[in-house]
mmCIF file of C-alpha atoms and ligand atoms in Angstrom:
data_model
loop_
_atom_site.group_PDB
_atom_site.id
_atom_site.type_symbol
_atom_site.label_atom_id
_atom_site.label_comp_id
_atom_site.label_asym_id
_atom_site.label_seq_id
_atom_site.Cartn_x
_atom_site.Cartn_y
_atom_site.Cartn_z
ATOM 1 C CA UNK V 253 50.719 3.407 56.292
ATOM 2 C CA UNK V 254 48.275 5.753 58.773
ATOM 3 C CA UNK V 255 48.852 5.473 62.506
ATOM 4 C CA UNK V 256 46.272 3.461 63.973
ATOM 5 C CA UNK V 257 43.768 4.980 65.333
ATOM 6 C CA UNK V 258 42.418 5.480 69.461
ATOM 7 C CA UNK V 259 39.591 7.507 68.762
ATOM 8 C CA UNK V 260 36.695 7.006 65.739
ATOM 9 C CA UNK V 261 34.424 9.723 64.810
ATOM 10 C CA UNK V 262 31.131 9.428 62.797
ATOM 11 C CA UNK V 263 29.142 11.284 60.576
ATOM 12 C CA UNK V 264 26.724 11.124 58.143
ATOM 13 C CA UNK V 265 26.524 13.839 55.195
ATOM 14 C CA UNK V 266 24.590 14.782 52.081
ATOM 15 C CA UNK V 267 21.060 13.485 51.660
ATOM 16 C CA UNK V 268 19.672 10.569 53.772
ATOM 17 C CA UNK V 269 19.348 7.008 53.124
ATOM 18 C CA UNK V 270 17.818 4.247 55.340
ATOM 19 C CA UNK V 271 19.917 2.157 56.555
ATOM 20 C CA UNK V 272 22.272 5.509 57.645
ATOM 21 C CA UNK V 273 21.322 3.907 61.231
ATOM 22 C CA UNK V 274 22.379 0.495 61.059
ATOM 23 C CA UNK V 275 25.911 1.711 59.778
ATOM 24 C CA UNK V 276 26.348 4.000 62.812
ATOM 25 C CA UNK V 277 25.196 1.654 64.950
ATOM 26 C CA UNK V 278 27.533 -1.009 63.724
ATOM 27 C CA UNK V 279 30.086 1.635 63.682
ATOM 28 C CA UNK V 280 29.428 2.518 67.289
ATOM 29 C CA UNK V 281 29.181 -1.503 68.523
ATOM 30 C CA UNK V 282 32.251 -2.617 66.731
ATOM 31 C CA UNK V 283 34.652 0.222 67.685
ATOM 32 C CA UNK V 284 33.381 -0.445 71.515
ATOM 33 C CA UNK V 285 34.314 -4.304 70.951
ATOM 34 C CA UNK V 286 37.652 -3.217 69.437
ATOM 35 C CA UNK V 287 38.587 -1.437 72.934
ATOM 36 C CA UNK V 288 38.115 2.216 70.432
ATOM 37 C CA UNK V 289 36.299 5.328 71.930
ATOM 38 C CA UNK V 290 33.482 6.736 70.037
ATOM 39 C CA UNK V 291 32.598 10.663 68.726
ATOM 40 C CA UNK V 292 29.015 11.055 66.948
ATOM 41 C CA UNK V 293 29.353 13.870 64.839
ATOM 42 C CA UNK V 294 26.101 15.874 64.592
ATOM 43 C CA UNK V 295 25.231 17.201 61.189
ATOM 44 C CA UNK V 296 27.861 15.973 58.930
ATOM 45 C CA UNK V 297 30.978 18.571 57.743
ATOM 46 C CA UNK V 298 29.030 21.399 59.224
ATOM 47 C CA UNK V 299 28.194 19.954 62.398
ATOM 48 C CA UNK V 300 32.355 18.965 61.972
ATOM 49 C CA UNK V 301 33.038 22.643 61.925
ATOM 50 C CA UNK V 302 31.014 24.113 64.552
ATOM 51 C CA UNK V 303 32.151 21.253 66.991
ATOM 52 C CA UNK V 304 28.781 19.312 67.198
ATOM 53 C CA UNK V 305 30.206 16.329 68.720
ATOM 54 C CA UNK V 306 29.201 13.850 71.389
ATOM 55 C CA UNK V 307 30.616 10.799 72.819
ATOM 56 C CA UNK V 308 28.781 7.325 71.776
ATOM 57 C CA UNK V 309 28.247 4.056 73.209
ATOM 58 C CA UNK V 310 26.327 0.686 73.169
ATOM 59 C CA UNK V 311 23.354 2.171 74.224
ATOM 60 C CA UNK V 312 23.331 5.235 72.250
ATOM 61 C CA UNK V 313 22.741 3.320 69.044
ATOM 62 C CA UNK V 314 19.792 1.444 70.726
ATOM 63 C CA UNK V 315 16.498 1.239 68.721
ATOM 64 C CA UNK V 316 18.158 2.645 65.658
ATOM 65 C CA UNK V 317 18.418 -0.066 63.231
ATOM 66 C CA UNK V 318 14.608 -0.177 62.398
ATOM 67 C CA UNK V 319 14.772 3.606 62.253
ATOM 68 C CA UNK V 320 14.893 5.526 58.361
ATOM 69 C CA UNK V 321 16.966 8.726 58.348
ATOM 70 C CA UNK V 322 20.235 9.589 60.160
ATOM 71 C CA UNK V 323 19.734 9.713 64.107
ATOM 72 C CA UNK V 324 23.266 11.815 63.995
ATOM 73 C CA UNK V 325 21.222 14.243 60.916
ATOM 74 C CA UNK V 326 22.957 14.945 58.011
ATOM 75 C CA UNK V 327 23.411 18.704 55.667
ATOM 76 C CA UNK V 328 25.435 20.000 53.190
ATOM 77 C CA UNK V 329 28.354 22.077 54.039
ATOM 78 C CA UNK V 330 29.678 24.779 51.739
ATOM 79 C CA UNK V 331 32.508 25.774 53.682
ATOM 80 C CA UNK V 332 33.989 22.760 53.805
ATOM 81 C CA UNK V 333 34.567 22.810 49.961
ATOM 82 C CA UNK V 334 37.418 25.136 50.726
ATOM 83 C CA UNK V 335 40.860 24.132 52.195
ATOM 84 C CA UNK V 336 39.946 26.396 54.578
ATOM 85 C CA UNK V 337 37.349 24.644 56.323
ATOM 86 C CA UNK V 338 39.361 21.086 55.723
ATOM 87 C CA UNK V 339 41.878 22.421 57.658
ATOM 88 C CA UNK V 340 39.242 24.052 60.614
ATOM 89 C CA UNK V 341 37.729 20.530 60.293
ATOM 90 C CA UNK V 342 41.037 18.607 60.455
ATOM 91 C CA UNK V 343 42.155 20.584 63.444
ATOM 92 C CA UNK V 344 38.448 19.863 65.184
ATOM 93 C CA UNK V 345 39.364 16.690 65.071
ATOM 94 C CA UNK V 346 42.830 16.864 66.250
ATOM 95 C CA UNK V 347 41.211 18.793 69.252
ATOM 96 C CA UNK V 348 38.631 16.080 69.939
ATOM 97 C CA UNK V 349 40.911 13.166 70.111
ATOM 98 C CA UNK V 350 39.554 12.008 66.630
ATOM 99 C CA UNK V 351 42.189 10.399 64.353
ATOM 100 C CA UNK V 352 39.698 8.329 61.889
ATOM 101 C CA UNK V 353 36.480 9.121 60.743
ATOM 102 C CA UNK V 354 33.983 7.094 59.369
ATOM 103 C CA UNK V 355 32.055 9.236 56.782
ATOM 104 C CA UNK V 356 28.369 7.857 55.548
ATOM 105 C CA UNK V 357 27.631 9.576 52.049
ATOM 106 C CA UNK V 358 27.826 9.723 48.556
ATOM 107 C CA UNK V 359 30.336 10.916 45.676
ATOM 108 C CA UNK V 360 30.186 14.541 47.127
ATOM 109 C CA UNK V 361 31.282 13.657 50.731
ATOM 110 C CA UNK V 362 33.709 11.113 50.152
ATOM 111 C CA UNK V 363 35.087 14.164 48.360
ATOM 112 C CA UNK V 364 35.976 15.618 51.749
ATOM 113 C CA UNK V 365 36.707 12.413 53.509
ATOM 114 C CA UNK V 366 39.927 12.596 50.980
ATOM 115 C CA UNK V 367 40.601 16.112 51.872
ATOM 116 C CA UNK V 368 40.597 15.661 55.269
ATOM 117 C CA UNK V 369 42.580 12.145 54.608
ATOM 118 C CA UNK V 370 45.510 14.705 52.873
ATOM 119 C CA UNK V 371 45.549 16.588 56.268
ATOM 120 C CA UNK V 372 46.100 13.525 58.570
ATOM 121 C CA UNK V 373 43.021 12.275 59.755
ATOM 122 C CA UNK V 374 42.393 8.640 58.460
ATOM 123 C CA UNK V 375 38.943 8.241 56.858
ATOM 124 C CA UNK V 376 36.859 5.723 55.807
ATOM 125 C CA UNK V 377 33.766 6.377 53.307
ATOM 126 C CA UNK V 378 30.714 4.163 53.255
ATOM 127 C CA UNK V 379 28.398 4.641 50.295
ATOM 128 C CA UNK V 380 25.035 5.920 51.882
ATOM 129 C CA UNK V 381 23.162 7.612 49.033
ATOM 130 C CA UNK V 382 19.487 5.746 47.653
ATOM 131 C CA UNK V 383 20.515 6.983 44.080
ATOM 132 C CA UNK V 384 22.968 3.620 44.075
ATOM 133 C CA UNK V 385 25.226 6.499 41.288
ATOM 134 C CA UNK V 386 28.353 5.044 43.438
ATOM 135 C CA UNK V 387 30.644 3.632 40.637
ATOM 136 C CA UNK V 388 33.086 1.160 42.761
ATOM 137 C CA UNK V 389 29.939 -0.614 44.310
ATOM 138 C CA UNK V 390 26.956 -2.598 42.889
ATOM 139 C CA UNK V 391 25.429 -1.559 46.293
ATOM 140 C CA UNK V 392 24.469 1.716 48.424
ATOM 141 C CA UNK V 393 22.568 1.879 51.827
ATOM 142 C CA UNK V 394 19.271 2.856 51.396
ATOM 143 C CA UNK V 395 18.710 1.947 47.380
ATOM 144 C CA UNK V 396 16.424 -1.182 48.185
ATOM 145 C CA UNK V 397 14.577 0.886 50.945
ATOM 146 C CA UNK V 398 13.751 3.640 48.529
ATOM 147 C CA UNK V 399 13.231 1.053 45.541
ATOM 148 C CA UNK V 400 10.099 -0.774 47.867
ATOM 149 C CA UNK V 401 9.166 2.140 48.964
ATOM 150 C CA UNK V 402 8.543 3.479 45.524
ATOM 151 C CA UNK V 403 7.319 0.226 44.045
ATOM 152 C CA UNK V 404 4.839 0.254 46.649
ATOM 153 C CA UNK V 405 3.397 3.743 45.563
ATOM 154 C CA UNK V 406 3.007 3.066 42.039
ATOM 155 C CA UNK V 407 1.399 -0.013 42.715
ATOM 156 C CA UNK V 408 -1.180 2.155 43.949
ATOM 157 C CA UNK V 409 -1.062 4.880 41.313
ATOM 158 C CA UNK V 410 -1.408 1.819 38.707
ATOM 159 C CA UNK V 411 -4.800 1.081 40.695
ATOM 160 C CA UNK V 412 -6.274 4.411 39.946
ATOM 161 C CA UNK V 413 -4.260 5.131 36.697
ATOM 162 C CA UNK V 414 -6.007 1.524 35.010
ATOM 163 C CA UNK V 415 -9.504 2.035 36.908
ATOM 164 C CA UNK V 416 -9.474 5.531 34.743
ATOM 165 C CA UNK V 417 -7.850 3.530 31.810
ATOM 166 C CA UNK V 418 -5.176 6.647 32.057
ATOM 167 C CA UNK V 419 -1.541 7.008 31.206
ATOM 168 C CA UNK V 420 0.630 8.164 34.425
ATOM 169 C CA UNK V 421 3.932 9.376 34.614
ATOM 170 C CA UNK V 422 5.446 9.108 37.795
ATOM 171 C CA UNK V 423 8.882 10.619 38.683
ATOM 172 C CA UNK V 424 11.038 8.859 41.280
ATOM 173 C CA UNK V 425 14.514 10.346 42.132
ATOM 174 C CA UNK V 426 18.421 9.848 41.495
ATOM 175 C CA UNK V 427 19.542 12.877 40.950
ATOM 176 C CA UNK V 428 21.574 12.198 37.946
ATOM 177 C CA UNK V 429 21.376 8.061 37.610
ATOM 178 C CA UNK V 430 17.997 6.171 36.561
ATOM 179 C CA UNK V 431 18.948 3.095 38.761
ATOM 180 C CA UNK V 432 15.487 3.584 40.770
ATOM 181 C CA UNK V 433 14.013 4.320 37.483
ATOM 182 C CA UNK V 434 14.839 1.082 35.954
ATOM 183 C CA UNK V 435 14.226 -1.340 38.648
ATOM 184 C CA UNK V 436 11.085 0.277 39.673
ATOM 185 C CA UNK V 437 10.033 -0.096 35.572
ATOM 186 C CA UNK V 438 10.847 -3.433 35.718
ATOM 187 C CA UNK V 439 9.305 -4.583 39.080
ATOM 188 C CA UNK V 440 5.968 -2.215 38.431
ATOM 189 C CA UNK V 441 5.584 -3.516 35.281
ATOM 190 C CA UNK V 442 6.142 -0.096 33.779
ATOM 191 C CA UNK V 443 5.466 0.321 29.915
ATOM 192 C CA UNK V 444 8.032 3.552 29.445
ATOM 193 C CA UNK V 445 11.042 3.443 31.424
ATOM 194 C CA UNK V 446 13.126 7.014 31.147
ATOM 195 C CA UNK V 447 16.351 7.237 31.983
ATOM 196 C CA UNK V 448 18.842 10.103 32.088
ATOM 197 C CA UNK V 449 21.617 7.833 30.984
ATOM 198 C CA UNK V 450 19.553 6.846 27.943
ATOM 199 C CA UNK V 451 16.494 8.828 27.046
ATOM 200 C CA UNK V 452 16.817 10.486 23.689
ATOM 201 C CA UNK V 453 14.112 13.297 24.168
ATOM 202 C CA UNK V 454 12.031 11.924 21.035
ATOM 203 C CA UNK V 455 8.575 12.076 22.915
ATOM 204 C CA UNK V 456 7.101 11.630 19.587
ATOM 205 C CA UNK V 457 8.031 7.840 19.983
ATOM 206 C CA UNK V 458 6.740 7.813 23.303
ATOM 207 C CA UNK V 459 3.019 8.852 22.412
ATOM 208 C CA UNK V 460 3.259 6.273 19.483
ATOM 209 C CA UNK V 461 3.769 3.806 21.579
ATOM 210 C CA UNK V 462 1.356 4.550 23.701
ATOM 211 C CA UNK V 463 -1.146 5.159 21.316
ATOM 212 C CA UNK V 464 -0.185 1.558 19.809
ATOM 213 C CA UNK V 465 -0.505 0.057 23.701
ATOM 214 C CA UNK V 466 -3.947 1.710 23.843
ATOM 215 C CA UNK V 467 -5.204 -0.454 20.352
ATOM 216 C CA UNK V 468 -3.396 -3.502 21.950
ATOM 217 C CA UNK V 469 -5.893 -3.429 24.864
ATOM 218 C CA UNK V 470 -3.073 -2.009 27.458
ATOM 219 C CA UNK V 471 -6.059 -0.448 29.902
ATOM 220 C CA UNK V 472 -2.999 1.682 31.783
ATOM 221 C CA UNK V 473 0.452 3.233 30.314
ATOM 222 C CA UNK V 474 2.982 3.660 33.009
ATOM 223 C CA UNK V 475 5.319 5.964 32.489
ATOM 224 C CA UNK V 476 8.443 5.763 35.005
ATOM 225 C CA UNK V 477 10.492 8.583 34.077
ATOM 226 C CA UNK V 478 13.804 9.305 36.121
ATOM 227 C CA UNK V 479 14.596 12.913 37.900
ATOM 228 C CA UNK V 480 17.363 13.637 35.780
ATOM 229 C CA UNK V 481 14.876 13.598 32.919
ATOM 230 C CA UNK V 482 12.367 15.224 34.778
ATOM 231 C CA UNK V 483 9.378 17.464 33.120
ATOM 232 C CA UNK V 484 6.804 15.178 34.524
ATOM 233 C CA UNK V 485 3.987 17.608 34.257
ATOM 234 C CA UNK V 486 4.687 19.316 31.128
ATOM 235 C CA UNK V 487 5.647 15.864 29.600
ATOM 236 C CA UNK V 488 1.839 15.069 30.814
ATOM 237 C CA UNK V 489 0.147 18.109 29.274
ATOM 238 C CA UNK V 490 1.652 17.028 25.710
ATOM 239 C CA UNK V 491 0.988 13.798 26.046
ATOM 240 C CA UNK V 492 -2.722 13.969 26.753
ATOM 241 C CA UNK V 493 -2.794 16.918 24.066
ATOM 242 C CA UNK V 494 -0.768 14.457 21.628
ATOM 243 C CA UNK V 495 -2.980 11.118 22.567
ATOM 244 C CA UNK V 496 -6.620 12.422 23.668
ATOM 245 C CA UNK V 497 -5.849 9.873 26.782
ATOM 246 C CA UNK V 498 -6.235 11.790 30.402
ATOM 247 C CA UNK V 499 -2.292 11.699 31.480
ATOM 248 C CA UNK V 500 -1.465 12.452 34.893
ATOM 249 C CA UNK V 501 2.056 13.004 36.373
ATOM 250 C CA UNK V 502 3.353 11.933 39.917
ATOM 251 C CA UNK V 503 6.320 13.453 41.269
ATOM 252 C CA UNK V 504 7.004 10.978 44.642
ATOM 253 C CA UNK V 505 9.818 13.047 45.336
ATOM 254 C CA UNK V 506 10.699 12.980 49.530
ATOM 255 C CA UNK V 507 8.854 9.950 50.408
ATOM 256 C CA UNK V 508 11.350 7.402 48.953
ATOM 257 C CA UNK V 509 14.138 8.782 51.304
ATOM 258 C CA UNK V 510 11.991 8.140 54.224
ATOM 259 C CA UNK V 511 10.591 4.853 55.783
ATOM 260 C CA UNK V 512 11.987 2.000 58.162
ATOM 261 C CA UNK V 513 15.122 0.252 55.972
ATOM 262 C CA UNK V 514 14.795 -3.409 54.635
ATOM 263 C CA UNK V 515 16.064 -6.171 55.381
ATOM 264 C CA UNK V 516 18.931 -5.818 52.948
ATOM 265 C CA UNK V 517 19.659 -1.976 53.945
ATOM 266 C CA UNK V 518 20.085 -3.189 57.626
ATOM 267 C CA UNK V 519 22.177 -5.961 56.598
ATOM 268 C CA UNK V 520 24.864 -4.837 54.173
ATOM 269 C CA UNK V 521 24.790 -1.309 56.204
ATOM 270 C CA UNK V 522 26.166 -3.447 59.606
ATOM 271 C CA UNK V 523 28.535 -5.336 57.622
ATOM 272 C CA UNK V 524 29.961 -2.103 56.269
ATOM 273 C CA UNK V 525 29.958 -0.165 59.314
ATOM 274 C CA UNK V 526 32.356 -3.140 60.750
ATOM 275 C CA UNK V 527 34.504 -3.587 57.581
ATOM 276 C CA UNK V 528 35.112 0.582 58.076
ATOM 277 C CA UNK V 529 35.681 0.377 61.865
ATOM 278 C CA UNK V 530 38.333 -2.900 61.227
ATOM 279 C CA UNK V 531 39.936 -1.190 58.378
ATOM 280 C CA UNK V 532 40.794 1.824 60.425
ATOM 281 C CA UNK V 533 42.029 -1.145 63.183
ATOM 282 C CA UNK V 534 44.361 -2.000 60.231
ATOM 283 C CA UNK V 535 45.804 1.650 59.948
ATOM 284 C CA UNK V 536 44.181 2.142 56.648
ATOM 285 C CA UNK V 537 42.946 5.475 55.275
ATOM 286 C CA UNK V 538 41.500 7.281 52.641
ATOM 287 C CA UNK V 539 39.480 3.946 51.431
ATOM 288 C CA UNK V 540 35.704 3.667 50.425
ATOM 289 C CA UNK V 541 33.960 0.449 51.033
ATOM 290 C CA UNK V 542 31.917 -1.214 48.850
ATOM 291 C CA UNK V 543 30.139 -4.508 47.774
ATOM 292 C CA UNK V 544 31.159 -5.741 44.090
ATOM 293 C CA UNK V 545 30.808 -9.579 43.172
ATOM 294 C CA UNK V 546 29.583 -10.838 46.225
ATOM 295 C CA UNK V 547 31.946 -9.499 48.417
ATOM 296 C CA UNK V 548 32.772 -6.541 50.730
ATOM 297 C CA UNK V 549 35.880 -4.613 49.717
ATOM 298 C CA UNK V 550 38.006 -1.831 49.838
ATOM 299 C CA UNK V 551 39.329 0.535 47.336
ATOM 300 C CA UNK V 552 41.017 3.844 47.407
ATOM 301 C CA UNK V 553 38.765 7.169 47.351
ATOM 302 C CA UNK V 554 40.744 8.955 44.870
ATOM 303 C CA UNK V 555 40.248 5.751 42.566
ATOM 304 C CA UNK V 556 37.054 5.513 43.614
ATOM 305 C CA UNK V 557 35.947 8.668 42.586
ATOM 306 C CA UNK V 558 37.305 8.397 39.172
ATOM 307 C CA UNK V 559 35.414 5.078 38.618
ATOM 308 C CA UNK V 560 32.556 5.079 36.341
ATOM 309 C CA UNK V 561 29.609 3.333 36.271
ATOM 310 C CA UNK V 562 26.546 2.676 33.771
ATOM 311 C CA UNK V 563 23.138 0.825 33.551
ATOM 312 C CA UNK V 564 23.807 -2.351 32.536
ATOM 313 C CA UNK V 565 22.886 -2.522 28.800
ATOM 314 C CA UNK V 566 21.366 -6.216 29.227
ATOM 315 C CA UNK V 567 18.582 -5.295 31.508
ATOM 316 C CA UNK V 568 18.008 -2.462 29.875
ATOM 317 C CA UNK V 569 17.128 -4.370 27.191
ATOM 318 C CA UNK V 570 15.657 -7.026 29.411
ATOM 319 C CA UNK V 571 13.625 -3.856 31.003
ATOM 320 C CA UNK V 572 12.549 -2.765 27.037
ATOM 321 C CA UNK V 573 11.196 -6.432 25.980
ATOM 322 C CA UNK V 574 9.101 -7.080 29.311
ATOM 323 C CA UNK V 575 7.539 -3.148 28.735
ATOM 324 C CA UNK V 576 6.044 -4.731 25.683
HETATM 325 P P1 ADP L 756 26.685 13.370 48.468
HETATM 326 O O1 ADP L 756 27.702 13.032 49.493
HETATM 327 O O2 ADP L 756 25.384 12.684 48.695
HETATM 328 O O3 ADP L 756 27.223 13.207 47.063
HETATM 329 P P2 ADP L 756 26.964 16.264 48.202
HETATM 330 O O4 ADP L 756 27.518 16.213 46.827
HETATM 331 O O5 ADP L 756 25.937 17.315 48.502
HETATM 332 O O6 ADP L 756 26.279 14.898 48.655
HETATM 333 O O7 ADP L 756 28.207 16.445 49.195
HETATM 334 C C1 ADP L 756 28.006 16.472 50.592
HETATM 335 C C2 ADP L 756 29.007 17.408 51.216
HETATM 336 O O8 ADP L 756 30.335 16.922 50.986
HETATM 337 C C3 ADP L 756 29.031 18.821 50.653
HETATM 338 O O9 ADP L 756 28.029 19.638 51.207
HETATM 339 C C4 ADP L 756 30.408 19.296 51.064
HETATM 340 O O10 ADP L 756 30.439 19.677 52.415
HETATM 341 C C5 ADP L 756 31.237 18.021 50.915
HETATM 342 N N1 ADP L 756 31.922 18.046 49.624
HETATM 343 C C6 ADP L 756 31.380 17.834 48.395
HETATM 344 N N2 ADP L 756 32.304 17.970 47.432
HETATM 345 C C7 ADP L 756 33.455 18.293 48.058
HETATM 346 C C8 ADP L 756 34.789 18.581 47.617
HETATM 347 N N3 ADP L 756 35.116 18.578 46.320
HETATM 348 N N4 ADP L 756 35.723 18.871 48.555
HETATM 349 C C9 ADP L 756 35.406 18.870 49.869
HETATM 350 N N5 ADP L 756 34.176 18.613 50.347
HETATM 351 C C10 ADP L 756 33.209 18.336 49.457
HETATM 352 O O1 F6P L 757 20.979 11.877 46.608
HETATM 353 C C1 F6P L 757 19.716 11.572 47.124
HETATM 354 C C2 F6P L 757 18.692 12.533 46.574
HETATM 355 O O2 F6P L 757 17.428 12.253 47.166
HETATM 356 C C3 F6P L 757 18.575 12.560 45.063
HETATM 357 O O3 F6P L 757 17.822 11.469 44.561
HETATM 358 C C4 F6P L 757 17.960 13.907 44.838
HETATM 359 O O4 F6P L 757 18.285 14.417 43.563
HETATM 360 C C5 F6P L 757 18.622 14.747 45.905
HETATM 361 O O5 F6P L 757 19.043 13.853 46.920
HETATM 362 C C6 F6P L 757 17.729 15.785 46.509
HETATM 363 O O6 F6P L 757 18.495 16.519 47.403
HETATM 364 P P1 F6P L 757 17.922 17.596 48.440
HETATM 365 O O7 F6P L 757 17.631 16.855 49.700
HETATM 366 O O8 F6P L 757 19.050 18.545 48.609
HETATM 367 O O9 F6P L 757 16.706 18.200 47.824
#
């Protein structure tokens, strides 16, 4: 078992998520409580490797929680691909005092939190990503932020999109997962719902059905269609070639990373920033915490990272009736 650890650092790394702020914070406030020092690491493994690192307290995490994005900034960091840059990192670290890190991100980052695990310095990974692609948990900070937040907007796009008795496609992100895709078709009241993980391509089905909505009496066809689909705006063109109905196509792209976290995002984002800072307290490393069955729990990065993960095929299907 790691040493236990004197000194926590903290970073956040990859894109965004609200609810980045109340994990730092509760980071911050329980390492203080456990008699721990503090290191906010500026810009995540590249602010690591050019020594961007300042010492946090109580009050440095102050009027944060309500706050969306990362106050400590986040970026990607090519360098630190390479054992290389592990090892510069590893040894920044050493230099700083830093013998656990706390490391707020997604697949990609927990990535190096295992690297830099190998090389001595105990880390803890806490799953901050809106795409909710993290396989060991049924939860990721930000996912409900950027699921309102996009609900909200097509909400307002269905306004315009039935007052011009239109069919809209709008394209909310996930990189690679359609999570946001399906709960925002299910809480819009989408008609389409396209998801990488099970969109076949056949768009000739998809104008059929739309044509079929129109005769129905459907004044509106919402498309949500998932980033790793993508083609919004060509998928439009065709469509309103193939139908003779106006189609328009929304990208909402940035927006649904931004915005003051929910309720939930605060929440579960404290109780994981503890759960990190007490299983460091414990001498554990190399662990990524996540929320499964009710509970906040613990599992090993490596297995972790070779979990896997799909939507779940009931509401899907749930999803495909109510789109009716
Ligand atoms: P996310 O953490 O949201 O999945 P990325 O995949 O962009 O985002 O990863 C964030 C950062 O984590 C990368 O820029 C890189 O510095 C680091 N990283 C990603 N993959 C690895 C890896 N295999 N080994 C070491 N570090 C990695
Ligand atoms: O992982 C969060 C996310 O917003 C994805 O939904 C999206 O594919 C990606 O990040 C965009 O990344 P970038 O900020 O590098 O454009």
């Amino acid at each position: 078992m790691a040493d236990k650890v004197k000194t926590i650092g903290v970073l956040t790394s990859g894109g965004d998520a609200p609810g980045m702020n109340a994990a730092i914070r509760s980071v911050v406030r329980t390492a203080i409580a456990r008699g721990l020092k503090v290191k906010g690491i500026r810009r995540g493994y590249a602010g690591l490797l050019k020594e961007e690192i300042e010492d946090l307290n109580s009050r440095s995490v102050s009027e944060t929680i309500q706050r969306g994005g990362t106050i400590l900034y986040t970026a990607r960091c090519e360098e630190f691909r390479y054992l290389e840059g592990q090892q510069k990192g590893a040894d920044i670290c050493r230099k700083h005092g830093i013998d656990g890190i706390v490391v707020i991100g997604g697949d990609g980052s927990f990535n190096g939190a295992c690297k830099l695990a190998n090389l001595g310095i105990n880390t803890i990974g806490l799953p901050g990503t809106i795409d909710l692609d993290i396989a060991c948990t049924d939860y990721t900070i930000g996912f409900d932020t950027a699921v309102n937040t996009a609900m909200q907007a097509i909400d307002k796009i269905r306004d315009t999109s039935t007052s011009h008795e239109r069919c809209s496609i709008i394209e909310v992100m996930g990189r690679s997962a359609g999570y946001i895709a399906l709960w925002c078709g299910v809480a819009n009241g989408a008609e389409n719902i396209l998801l990488p993980e099970r969109y076949t391509g056949n768009e000739q089905e998809l104008i059929d059905q739309i044509v079929e909505g129109r005769k129905r009496g459907k004044k509106h066809h919402l498309i949500i269609n998932a980033e790793g689909v993508g083609h919004s705006t060509s998928m439009a063109r065709r469509i309103e070639v193939a139908t003779g109905i106006e189609t328009r196509a929304t990208i909402l792209g940035y927006m649904q990373r931004g915005g003051s976290p929910t309720a939930i995002d605060r929440y579960y984002a404290s109780i994981m920033g503890a759960k990190a800072v007490d299983l460091l307290c414990e001498g554990k490393s190399n662990r990524v915490v996540g929320y499964r069955g009710g509970e906040f729990v613990d599992f090993d990065i490596n297995e972790a990272l070779t979990m896997k993960k799909d939507i779940p095929p009931y509401e899907y299907e749930v999803a495909k009736i109510l789109a009716k």
